[in-house]
Amino acid sequence: MGMNILLLMIPLSLLFVLVAALLFFWAVDNDQFIDLDNSSVLPLADDLEPPAIEKS
Amino acid sequence: MKDHQEKQPVCFHCGNEFSDGVSFFVEWKNEARVCCSQACADTASQIIEKGLGDFYCLPRPKISRNKKKGSCCCCSSKSVHEVEEAYFSHTLSENISESFLFLPGLHCSSCAWVVERALKQLTGVVEVGVNALTRRVSVSYKKDKLKLDAIIQCLAEIGYPAEMMEYNELDALRKKERNTLLKQILVAGFGTMQAMMFALVIYVSGENELDQVTLSFFKWLGFLVATPVVLYSAKPFFKGAFKAINNKNLNMDVPIAISVFLTYLASFYQAISEGGEVYFDSVSMLVFLILLGRYLELLSRHKAQSSLESLSKASKPFVERKNPQGEFELVRVTQITAGDVIRVKQGEQIPVDGILLSENLDVDESLITGEFDIQRKIAGTPLLSGCLVKNEAEIRVEKSSEHSFITALQSLSLKAQTSKVQLVQEGEKTASQFVLAVLCFTLLTVAGWLWIDPSKAFDAALAVLVVSCPCAFALATPAVITRSLSVLSAKGILLLKPDALARLLTVDTFVFDKTGTLTDSSVDLACCFRDMPPEIVFKLAASLSQDSQHPLSEAFLSICDKELLEVSEQEFLNGLGIRGVIDGKQYFLGRPDFVVKDAYQKQEGVVLADELGVLAVFKIKESIRSGASELMQELDRQGYKRLLMSGDGRERVSQVAARLNFGVAWKARQLPWEKLQQLETLKQEGHKVLMLGDGSNDAPVLAGADVSVSFASAAELAKSKADVLLCNEKLMDIVYLSDVSKQAKHILYQNKQWAFFYNMIAVPFAALGMVPPWLAAIGMSLSSLFVVMNAFRIGARRAQKEQKKDFQWV
């Protein structure tokens, strides 16, 4: 029956969850979540347009 | 945005519009850019020189404009002595030190970007950590390659004056608390998703579609993923509940812990006995959602606490003391004893009470007494600690730090603060009462079903437990508070004590300090001689005032700060005035008796003269701060009582009171304890008082008032006692603050109503056994979502209007 594949897939998915959780724990311990608002845009800095030149 | 630019030029560096015509230029990417002041232009050219010109491509909110000349360029930063460096840095390893700096001007990620890059360019820097939320920077550096002094210098050059901070263990503790909670949230989140997935199989399968073995396989899978959620993620609730029961009181944790524990255990029993429904998905989700609320609350609490600490810790604990060899050395203020001789420099605070040894000294006592004039002291006069000095002087110490005036003020403030009634966490109280009521109802359900049909009792009781949602209650308050704080901080209003928001609602009386709060000092031209045009007179006076920290110099510069003339041989003469050479001609600006020794000697005010004689006489006057009269009108419109309390003389106070329509509600010549007494009387009459003040003499009243508001530029002591800080120094922000608090109250009320009605409707159905587990799960998540989304309405109306004007993204 097709149901038997579940016996493989479900433990596999649980394994993935475990790996993801461990990775996240590692990231938290390495201070990756201290400032979420402010680091995210910085890699985009190169692509930003310079401000318009003032005419006065 | 575009039409704004056509009307008024916008400063390249600080982004402010400026209308006063003259501009300064800085070259960037081969084009000349306009700046509003020399300070901005200098800073910009420093940033570009360091190769960090990309800073100007990044989106930024407006930097608050440097009103004081030179306050953002390198000249204002003081050098760091070795003793201080040793005190303010702690050793990481043999050759590497770490220092913590507080950067008041750091407000956004672009600032963080430029600060981090600039510091990393310094040789010897090992690691830089910039936190834009707390405005703090940690730098670790090699001791032999780099000095703290150079780091602070570098920051000052790019426009971020830094203050050294003591190493704080609390910071590390907070970080740990936050990280643990984050991990618990993640485990709960993953567990919830998995549990839902397995539960979905059970929900969507029709009758007899799955055989008994597969069905219980999925139930056990649910148990597997929910177990870490209950045992690890829900730990804070169990801990909190245990603690509360030990102390014989009731908090929100108790019902949550009971609810989680019972639901989990009952579902486990259902899985073993192979009957009925399991609620592993709901129990995980409950833990996940409430933890999210806790996390939000924790973030805003930490942010408020660390800004408060930055304020009270950033003051300088060092002073220069004369040793027996006649040299000055840096020592801690607490080491000073009576009889020591200390030296204070221009702009510093006198750290301890003493007697003046130098010939003369100009002090600004406004922060202590509210007195508005600069006081001229001669040798032998006693000096109070806490005054700002205007020129360098030597002082003989009379009282040690702990017996000095400023410490007395501090302890008076502390006393007033502890007498403040602690606001009970009302939200928690109603919520936990409610959830206890639900638990009682669950017992009733069990009893009822046992009587009618014992086989259904267990299922129904479990359904009641799951459907009654403590989530919405638990999330209501943190969501509202977090949202309010972020709305306010986007406007530059810093809530140092989040519960002030609730206290603000009860306020019916506003008490104001005068000097520095409602008024500024300004100068007015009294008369000109020798046909000098007033513009030239002001330009000369302002040019001479450059680089001086005297409040009157600032007043001159605020009138005219464009195209200042080059001054050579500039000389600041102790409390008398300024001498300098402009265009080869010598000029004087200062007291009449200093400038000329003739008939004008008796004249009050400030005189400008050249070698031939008097050019102009200026009157010193007090001007009402912008926004003050609008604020008064608004307060009157809303029916608040107002009171003006000042340490200044009767005449000045009465004038200001008359102009701002205070009627008879003003008091002059008030000493700090008299102010506090007034406040106590008001409170005894049943009034709830908001105090707005900026001086050290206001600190006891600020500490004792129901809500206290101060400015970012206020005296350290006043700031540390304030509940709310207005960073943009706009008086009208108080109205916004009170609007937000009203809105927050309204939304909180709505949220609680919602949670109440949701439960009123859902629980009876659950008790009758009519709510299947999938509906319970959906109901719980929707009611929580509603509460959070509703909180986002706070400040939304205004935010839309604001967004068109300027782009804020912190």
PDB file of C-alpha atoms in Angstrom, chain B residues 166-410:
ATOM      1  CA  GLU B 166      30.693  51.138  32.381  1.00  0.00           C
ATOM      2  CA  TYR B 167      30.734  47.455  31.645  1.00  0.00           C
ATOM      3  CA  ASN B 168      27.322  46.190  32.578  1.00  0.00           C
ATOM      4  CA  GLU B 169      26.630  42.628  33.628  1.00  0.00           C
ATOM      5  CA  LEU B 170      22.927  43.234  33.203  1.00  0.00           C
ATOM      6  CA  ASP B 171      23.437  43.478  29.457  1.00  0.00           C
ATOM      7  CA  ALA B 172      24.860  39.994  29.302  1.00  0.00           C
ATOM      8  CA  LEU B 173      22.067  38.664  31.482  1.00  0.00           C
ATOM      9  CA  ARG B 174      19.449  40.285  29.286  1.00  0.00           C
ATOM     10  CA  LYS B 175      21.004  38.840  26.178  1.00  0.00           C
ATOM     11  CA  LYS B 176      20.857  35.411  27.722  1.00  0.00           C
ATOM     12  CA  GLU B 177      17.226  35.845  28.730  1.00  0.00           C
ATOM     13  CA  ARG B 178      16.329  36.977  25.215  1.00  0.00           C
ATOM     14  CA  ASN B 179      18.199  34.174  23.497  1.00  0.00           C
ATOM     15  CA  THR B 180      16.670  31.486  25.699  1.00  0.00           C
ATOM     16  CA  LEU B 181      13.204  32.812  24.987  1.00  0.00           C
ATOM     17  CA  LEU B 182      13.962  32.877  21.247  1.00  0.00           C
ATOM     18  CA  LYS B 183      14.953  29.224  21.321  1.00  0.00           C
ATOM     19  CA  GLN B 184      11.835  28.322  23.235  1.00  0.00           C
ATOM     20  CA  ILE B 185       9.725  30.160  20.676  1.00  0.00           C
ATOM     21  CA  LEU B 186      11.415  28.305  17.858  1.00  0.00           C
ATOM     22  CA  VAL B 187      10.865  24.902  19.425  1.00  0.00           C
ATOM     23  CA  ALA B 188       7.245  25.831  20.067  1.00  0.00           C
ATOM     24  CA  GLY B 189       6.857  27.076  16.473  1.00  0.00           C
ATOM     25  CA  PHE B 190       8.333  23.971  14.894  1.00  0.00           C
ATOM     26  CA  GLY B 191       6.384  21.747  17.253  1.00  0.00           C
ATOM     27  CA  THR B 192       3.138  23.548  16.448  1.00  0.00           C
ATOM     28  CA  MET B 193       3.611  23.224  12.700  1.00  0.00           C
ATOM     29  CA  GLN B 194       4.413  19.538  12.916  1.00  0.00           C
ATOM     30  CA  ALA B 195       1.583  18.858  15.352  1.00  0.00           C
ATOM     31  CA  MET B 196      -0.856  20.663  13.054  1.00  0.00           C
ATOM     32  CA  MET B 197       0.310  18.628  10.099  1.00  0.00           C
ATOM     33  CA  PHE B 198      -0.286  15.360  11.923  1.00  0.00           C
ATOM     34  CA  ALA B 199      -3.558  16.605  13.376  1.00  0.00           C
ATOM     35  CA  LEU B 200      -4.741  17.601   9.904  1.00  0.00           C
ATOM     36  CA  VAL B 201      -4.572  13.965   8.816  1.00  0.00           C
ATOM     37  CA  ILE B 202      -6.944  13.074  11.634  1.00  0.00           C
ATOM     38  CA  TYR B 203      -9.238  16.056  10.943  1.00  0.00           C
ATOM     39  CA  VAL B 204      -9.709  15.523   7.208  1.00  0.00           C
ATOM     40  CA  SER B 205     -10.085  11.783   7.303  1.00  0.00           C
ATOM     41  CA  GLY B 206     -13.730  10.789   7.182  1.00  0.00           C
ATOM     42  CA  GLU B 207     -15.296   8.081   9.291  1.00  0.00           C
ATOM     43  CA  ASN B 208     -13.559   4.741   8.934  1.00  0.00           C
ATOM     44  CA  GLU B 209     -11.259   6.021   6.178  1.00  0.00           C
ATOM     45  CA  LEU B 210      -8.221   5.327   8.328  1.00  0.00           C
ATOM     46  CA  ASP B 211      -7.774   2.143  10.217  1.00  0.00           C
ATOM     47  CA  GLN B 212      -7.297   2.256  13.973  1.00  0.00           C
ATOM     48  CA  VAL B 213      -3.537   1.616  13.757  1.00  0.00           C
ATOM     49  CA  THR B 214      -2.795   4.540  11.399  1.00  0.00           C
ATOM     50  CA  LEU B 215      -5.029   6.826  13.453  1.00  0.00           C
ATOM     51  CA  SER B 216      -3.218   6.111  16.683  1.00  0.00           C
ATOM     52  CA  PHE B 217       0.123   6.332  14.827  1.00  0.00           C
ATOM     53  CA  PHE B 218      -0.688   9.950  14.011  1.00  0.00           C
ATOM     54  CA  LYS B 219      -1.865  10.629  17.541  1.00  0.00           C
ATOM     55  CA  TRP B 220       1.463   9.371  18.867  1.00  0.00           C
ATOM     56  CA  LEU B 221       3.321  11.487  16.319  1.00  0.00           C
ATOM     57  CA  GLY B 222       1.425  14.502  17.697  1.00  0.00           C
ATOM     58  CA  PHE B 223       2.497  13.485  21.165  1.00  0.00           C
ATOM     59  CA  LEU B 224       6.100  13.186  19.993  1.00  0.00           C
ATOM     60  CA  VAL B 225       6.289  16.740  18.626  1.00  0.00           C
ATOM     61  CA  ALA B 226       4.220  18.343  21.378  1.00  0.00           C
ATOM     62  CA  THR B 227       6.358  16.911  24.151  1.00  0.00           C
ATOM     63  CA  PRO B 228       9.395  19.183  23.651  1.00  0.00           C
ATOM     64  CA  VAL B 229       6.997  22.127  23.379  1.00  0.00           C
ATOM     65  CA  VAL B 230       5.415  21.394  26.735  1.00  0.00           C
ATOM     66  CA  LEU B 231       8.567  20.298  28.520  1.00  0.00           C
ATOM     67  CA  TYR B 232      11.021  22.857  27.080  1.00  0.00           C
ATOM     68  CA  SER B 233       9.132  25.827  25.618  1.00  0.00           C
ATOM     69  CA  ALA B 234       6.464  26.053  28.299  1.00  0.00           C
ATOM     70  CA  LYS B 235       9.083  26.051  31.041  1.00  0.00           C
ATOM     71  CA  PRO B 236       8.736  29.807  31.746  1.00  0.00           C
ATOM     72  CA  PHE B 237       5.023  29.362  32.513  1.00  0.00           C
ATOM     73  CA  PHE B 238       5.597  26.446  34.846  1.00  0.00           C
ATOM     74  CA  LYS B 239       8.412  28.301  36.588  1.00  0.00           C
ATOM     75  CA  GLY B 240       6.368  31.485  36.911  1.00  0.00           C
ATOM     76  CA  ALA B 241       3.327  29.614  38.152  1.00  0.00           C
ATOM     77  CA  PHE B 242       5.348  27.696  40.704  1.00  0.00           C
ATOM     78  CA  LYS B 243       6.912  30.894  41.994  1.00  0.00           C
ATOM     79  CA  ALA B 244       3.552  32.645  42.208  1.00  0.00           C
ATOM     80  CA  ILE B 245       1.931  29.797  44.122  1.00  0.00           C
ATOM     81  CA  ASN B 246       4.899  29.685  46.486  1.00  0.00           C
ATOM     82  CA  ASN B 247       4.395  33.390  47.178  1.00  0.00           C
ATOM     83  CA  LYS B 248       0.673  32.796  47.518  1.00  0.00           C
ATOM     84  CA  ASN B 249      -0.417  35.085  44.723  1.00  0.00           C
ATOM     85  CA  LEU B 250      -1.919  34.699  41.320  1.00  0.00           C
ATOM     86  CA  ASN B 251      -0.372  35.726  38.024  1.00  0.00           C
ATOM     87  CA  MET B 252      -1.051  34.999  34.396  1.00  0.00           C
ATOM     88  CA  ASP B 253       1.317  32.029  34.459  1.00  0.00           C
ATOM     89  CA  VAL B 254      -0.849  29.991  36.815  1.00  0.00           C
ATOM     90  CA  PRO B 255      -3.873  29.511  34.547  1.00  0.00           C
ATOM     91  CA  ILE B 256      -1.676  29.087  31.474  1.00  0.00           C
ATOM     92  CA  ALA B 257       0.412  26.431  33.176  1.00  0.00           C
ATOM     93  CA  ILE B 258      -2.673  24.601  34.429  1.00  0.00           C
ATOM     94  CA  SER B 259      -4.321  24.810  31.030  1.00  0.00           C
ATOM     95  CA  VAL B 260      -1.239  23.541  29.168  1.00  0.00           C
ATOM     96  CA  PHE B 261      -0.513  20.815  31.648  1.00  0.00           C
ATOM     97  CA  LEU B 262      -4.083  19.494  31.828  1.00  0.00           C
ATOM     98  CA  THR B 263      -4.638  19.574  28.065  1.00  0.00           C
ATOM     99  CA  TYR B 264      -1.376  17.785  27.416  1.00  0.00           C
ATOM    100  CA  LEU B 265      -1.989  15.160  30.052  1.00  0.00           C
ATOM    101  CA  ALA B 266      -5.590  14.550  28.966  1.00  0.00           C
ATOM    102  CA  SER B 267      -4.553  14.198  25.314  1.00  0.00           C
ATOM    103  CA  PHE B 268      -1.856  11.771  26.358  1.00  0.00           C
ATOM    104  CA  TYR B 269      -4.476   9.757  28.212  1.00  0.00           C
ATOM    105  CA  GLN B 270      -6.725   9.785  25.127  1.00  0.00           C
ATOM    106  CA  ALA B 271      -3.825   8.492  23.011  1.00  0.00           C
ATOM    107  CA  ILE B 272      -3.133   5.632  25.407  1.00  0.00           C
ATOM    108  CA  SER B 273      -6.753   4.673  25.826  1.00  0.00           C
ATOM    109  CA  GLU B 274      -7.251   4.882  22.053  1.00  0.00           C
ATOM    110  CA  GLY B 275     -10.428   6.903  22.418  1.00  0.00           C
ATOM    111  CA  GLY B 276     -11.632  10.490  21.914  1.00  0.00           C
ATOM    112  CA  GLU B 277      -9.869  13.470  20.503  1.00  0.00           C
ATOM    113  CA  VAL B 278      -6.306  14.648  21.054  1.00  0.00           C
ATOM    114  CA  TYR B 279      -5.346  18.340  21.269  1.00  0.00           C
ATOM    115  CA  PHE B 280      -1.584  18.245  20.769  1.00  0.00           C
ATOM    116  CA  ASP B 281      -1.805  20.889  18.052  1.00  0.00           C
ATOM    117  CA  SER B 282      -3.816  23.297  20.173  1.00  0.00           C
ATOM    118  CA  VAL B 283      -1.602  22.969  23.201  1.00  0.00           C
ATOM    119  CA  SER B 284       1.525  23.650  21.123  1.00  0.00           C
ATOM    120  CA  MET B 285      -0.088  26.640  19.471  1.00  0.00           C
ATOM    121  CA  LEU B 286      -1.155  28.054  22.814  1.00  0.00           C
ATOM    122  CA  VAL B 287       2.416  27.901  24.056  1.00  0.00           C
ATOM    123  CA  PHE B 288       3.774  29.342  20.804  1.00  0.00           C
ATOM    124  CA  LEU B 289       1.423  32.340  20.661  1.00  0.00           C
ATOM    125  CA  ILE B 290       1.804  33.293  24.293  1.00  0.00           C
ATOM    126  CA  LEU B 291       5.587  33.006  24.048  1.00  0.00           C
ATOM    127  CA  LEU B 292       5.511  35.360  21.056  1.00  0.00           C
ATOM    128  CA  GLY B 293       3.636  37.910  23.149  1.00  0.00           C
ATOM    129  CA  ARG B 294       6.141  37.474  25.950  1.00  0.00           C
ATOM    130  CA  TYR B 295       9.005  38.025  23.549  1.00  0.00           C
ATOM    131  CA  LEU B 296       7.564  41.292  22.244  1.00  0.00           C
ATOM    132  CA  GLU B 297       7.062  42.461  25.793  1.00  0.00           C
ATOM    133  CA  LEU B 298      10.591  41.494  26.716  1.00  0.00           C
ATOM    134  CA  LEU B 299      12.078  43.401  23.782  1.00  0.00           C
ATOM    135  CA  SER B 300      10.310  46.635  24.627  1.00  0.00           C
ATOM    136  CA  ARG B 301      11.114  46.258  28.302  1.00  0.00           C
ATOM    137  CA  HIS B 302      14.797  45.671  27.591  1.00  0.00           C
ATOM    138  CA  LYS B 303      14.946  48.608  25.235  1.00  0.00           C
ATOM    139  CA  ALA B 304      13.417  50.950  27.790  1.00  0.00           C
ATOM    140  CA  GLN B 305      15.658  49.660  30.556  1.00  0.00           C
ATOM    141  CA  SER B 306      18.834  50.019  28.595  1.00  0.00           C
ATOM    142  CA  SER B 307      18.045  53.576  27.506  1.00  0.00           C
ATOM    143  CA  LEU B 308      17.366  54.412  31.122  1.00  0.00           C
ATOM    144  CA  GLU B 309      20.676  52.893  32.148  1.00  0.00           C
ATOM    145  CA  SER B 310      22.540  54.691  29.389  1.00  0.00           C
ATOM    146  CA  LEU B 311      21.200  57.922  30.804  1.00  0.00           C
ATOM    147  CA  SER B 312      22.121  57.328  34.388  1.00  0.00           C
ATOM    148  CA  LYS B 313      25.463  55.699  33.670  1.00  0.00           C
ATOM    149  CA  ALA B 314      26.878  57.976  31.041  1.00  0.00           C
ATOM    150  CA  SER B 315      27.778  60.705  33.515  1.00  0.00           C
ATOM    151  CA  LYS B 316      31.433  61.211  34.132  1.00  0.00           C
ATOM    152  CA  PRO B 317      32.672  59.756  37.404  1.00  0.00           C
ATOM    153  CA  PHE B 318      36.129  61.349  37.152  1.00  0.00           C
ATOM    154  CA  VAL B 319      37.580  64.660  38.179  1.00  0.00           C
ATOM    155  CA  GLU B 320      41.011  66.301  38.164  1.00  0.00           C
ATOM    156  CA  ARG B 321      42.555  66.592  41.639  1.00  0.00           C
ATOM    157  CA  LYS B 322      45.699  68.455  42.585  1.00  0.00           C
ATOM    158  CA  ASN B 323      48.254  66.171  44.182  1.00  0.00           C
ATOM    159  CA  PRO B 324      50.884  67.311  46.729  1.00  0.00           C
ATOM    160  CA  GLN B 325      53.334  68.004  43.883  1.00  0.00           C
ATOM    161  CA  GLY B 326      50.926  70.546  42.480  1.00  0.00           C
ATOM    162  CA  GLU B 327      50.026  68.468  39.432  1.00  0.00           C
ATOM    163  CA  PHE B 328      46.540  67.485  38.458  1.00  0.00           C
ATOM    164  CA  GLU B 329      45.635  63.829  38.173  1.00  0.00           C
ATOM    165  CA  LEU B 330      42.386  62.113  37.337  1.00  0.00           C
ATOM    166  CA  VAL B 331      40.625  60.410  40.211  1.00  0.00           C
ATOM    167  CA  ARG B 332      37.130  59.074  40.772  1.00  0.00           C
ATOM    168  CA  VAL B 333      34.669  61.577  42.165  1.00  0.00           C
ATOM    169  CA  THR B 334      33.964  59.336  45.130  1.00  0.00           C
ATOM    170  CA  GLN B 335      37.629  59.544  46.204  1.00  0.00           C
ATOM    171  CA  ILE B 336      37.457  63.292  46.698  1.00  0.00           C
ATOM    172  CA  THR B 337      37.375  64.512  50.285  1.00  0.00           C
ATOM    173  CA  ALA B 338      36.955  67.920  51.891  1.00  0.00           C
ATOM    174  CA  GLY B 339      40.073  70.027  51.537  1.00  0.00           C
ATOM    175  CA  ASP B 340      41.139  68.655  48.144  1.00  0.00           C
ATOM    176  CA  VAL B 341      41.681  71.054  45.296  1.00  0.00           C
ATOM    177  CA  ILE B 342      40.040  70.119  42.015  1.00  0.00           C
ATOM    178  CA  ARG B 343      39.983  71.640  38.568  1.00  0.00           C
ATOM    179  CA  VAL B 344      36.890  71.928  36.382  1.00  0.00           C
ATOM    180  CA  LYS B 345      36.856  72.793  32.710  1.00  0.00           C
ATOM    181  CA  GLN B 346      34.516  74.776  30.506  1.00  0.00           C
ATOM    182  CA  GLY B 347      31.174  73.047  30.051  1.00  0.00           C
ATOM    183  CA  GLU B 348      31.654  70.597  32.887  1.00  0.00           C
ATOM    184  CA  GLN B 349      29.484  70.096  35.911  1.00  0.00           C
ATOM    185  CA  ILE B 350      30.875  70.923  39.321  1.00  0.00           C
ATOM    186  CA  PRO B 351      31.017  67.457  40.894  1.00  0.00           C
ATOM    187  CA  VAL B 352      31.070  68.388  44.609  1.00  0.00           C
ATOM    188  CA  ASP B 353      30.262  71.422  46.733  1.00  0.00           C
ATOM    189  CA  GLY B 354      33.232  73.709  47.258  1.00  0.00           C
ATOM    190  CA  ILE B 355      34.714  77.160  47.399  1.00  0.00           C
ATOM    191  CA  LEU B 356      36.116  78.963  44.405  1.00  0.00           C
ATOM    192  CA  LEU B 357      39.891  79.444  44.445  1.00  0.00           C
ATOM    193  CA  SER B 358      40.353  81.000  41.020  1.00  0.00           C
ATOM    194  CA  GLU B 359      39.858  84.705  40.584  1.00  0.00           C
ATOM    195  CA  ASN B 360      36.451  84.401  39.004  1.00  0.00           C
ATOM    196  CA  LEU B 361      34.101  81.897  37.462  1.00  0.00           C
ATOM    197  CA  ASP B 362      30.910  82.120  35.474  1.00  0.00           C
ATOM    198  CA  VAL B 363      28.443  79.444  36.366  1.00  0.00           C
ATOM    199  CA  ASP B 364      25.157  78.450  34.863  1.00  0.00           C
ATOM    200  CA  GLU B 365      22.980  77.577  37.820  1.00  0.00           C
ATOM    201  CA  SER B 366      19.825  77.245  35.748  1.00  0.00           C
ATOM    202  CA  LEU B 367      19.797  73.469  36.056  1.00  0.00           C
ATOM    203  CA  ILE B 368      19.973  73.716  39.830  1.00  0.00           C
ATOM    204  CA  THR B 369      17.991  76.759  40.825  1.00  0.00           C
ATOM    205  CA  GLY B 370      16.084  77.644  37.689  1.00  0.00           C
ATOM    206  CA  GLU B 371      17.819  81.001  37.797  1.00  0.00           C
ATOM    207  CA  PHE B 372      18.195  82.106  34.238  1.00  0.00           C
ATOM    208  CA  ASP B 373      21.160  84.487  34.327  1.00  0.00           C
ATOM    209  CA  ILE B 374      24.744  83.368  34.254  1.00  0.00           C
ATOM    210  CA  GLN B 375      26.126  83.995  37.726  1.00  0.00           C
ATOM    211  CA  ARG B 376      29.506  85.595  38.166  1.00  0.00           C
ATOM    212  CA  LYS B 377      31.363  84.174  41.142  1.00  0.00           C
ATOM    213  CA  ILE B 378      34.520  85.642  42.627  1.00  0.00           C
ATOM    214  CA  ALA B 379      37.213  83.877  44.641  1.00  0.00           C
ATOM    215  CA  GLY B 380      35.973  82.696  48.005  1.00  0.00           C
ATOM    216  CA  THR B 381      32.329  82.218  47.116  1.00  0.00           C
ATOM    217  CA  PRO B 382      30.749  78.857  47.807  1.00  0.00           C
ATOM    218  CA  LEU B 383      29.735  76.813  44.765  1.00  0.00           C
ATOM    219  CA  LEU B 384      26.980  74.258  44.548  1.00  0.00           C
ATOM    220  CA  SER B 385      27.601  70.961  42.835  1.00  0.00           C
ATOM    221  CA  GLY B 386      25.599  70.379  39.692  1.00  0.00           C
ATOM    222  CA  CYS B 387      26.161  73.855  38.218  1.00  0.00           C
ATOM    223  CA  LEU B 388      27.749  74.082  34.800  1.00  0.00           C
ATOM    224  CA  VAL B 389      30.947  76.072  34.624  1.00  0.00           C
ATOM    225  CA  LYS B 390      31.688  78.431  31.769  1.00  0.00           C
ATOM    226  CA  ASN B 391      35.431  78.694  32.173  1.00  0.00           C
ATOM    227  CA  GLU B 392      38.235  76.709  33.758  1.00  0.00           C
ATOM    228  CA  ALA B 393      38.641  77.134  37.484  1.00  0.00           C
ATOM    229  CA  GLU B 394      40.127  75.609  40.605  1.00  0.00           C
ATOM    230  CA  ILE B 395      37.852  74.753  43.477  1.00  0.00           C
ATOM    231  CA  ARG B 396      38.572  73.774  47.058  1.00  0.00           C
ATOM    232  CA  VAL B 397      36.312  70.916  48.061  1.00  0.00           C
ATOM    233  CA  GLU B 398      34.095  71.576  51.069  1.00  0.00           C
ATOM    234  CA  LYS B 399      31.993  68.460  51.132  1.00  0.00           C
ATOM    235  CA  SER B 400      32.671  65.009  49.820  1.00  0.00           C
ATOM    236  CA  SER B 401      30.576  63.647  46.996  1.00  0.00           C
ATOM    237  CA  GLU B 402      28.088  61.876  49.234  1.00  0.00           C
ATOM    238  CA  HIS B 403      27.290  65.044  51.211  1.00  0.00           C
ATOM    239  CA  SER B 404      27.109  67.368  48.241  1.00  0.00           C
ATOM    240  CA  PHE B 405      24.058  69.180  47.009  1.00  0.00           C
ATOM    241  CA  ILE B 406      23.651  67.128  43.856  1.00  0.00           C
ATOM    242  CA  THR B 407      23.669  63.897  45.873  1.00  0.00           C
ATOM    243  CA  ALA B 408      21.116  65.376  48.265  1.00  0.00           C
ATOM    244  CA  LEU B 409      18.889  66.149  45.280  1.00  0.00           C
ATOM    245  CA  GLN B 410      19.397  62.628  44.075  1.00  0.00           C
TER     246      GLN B 410
END
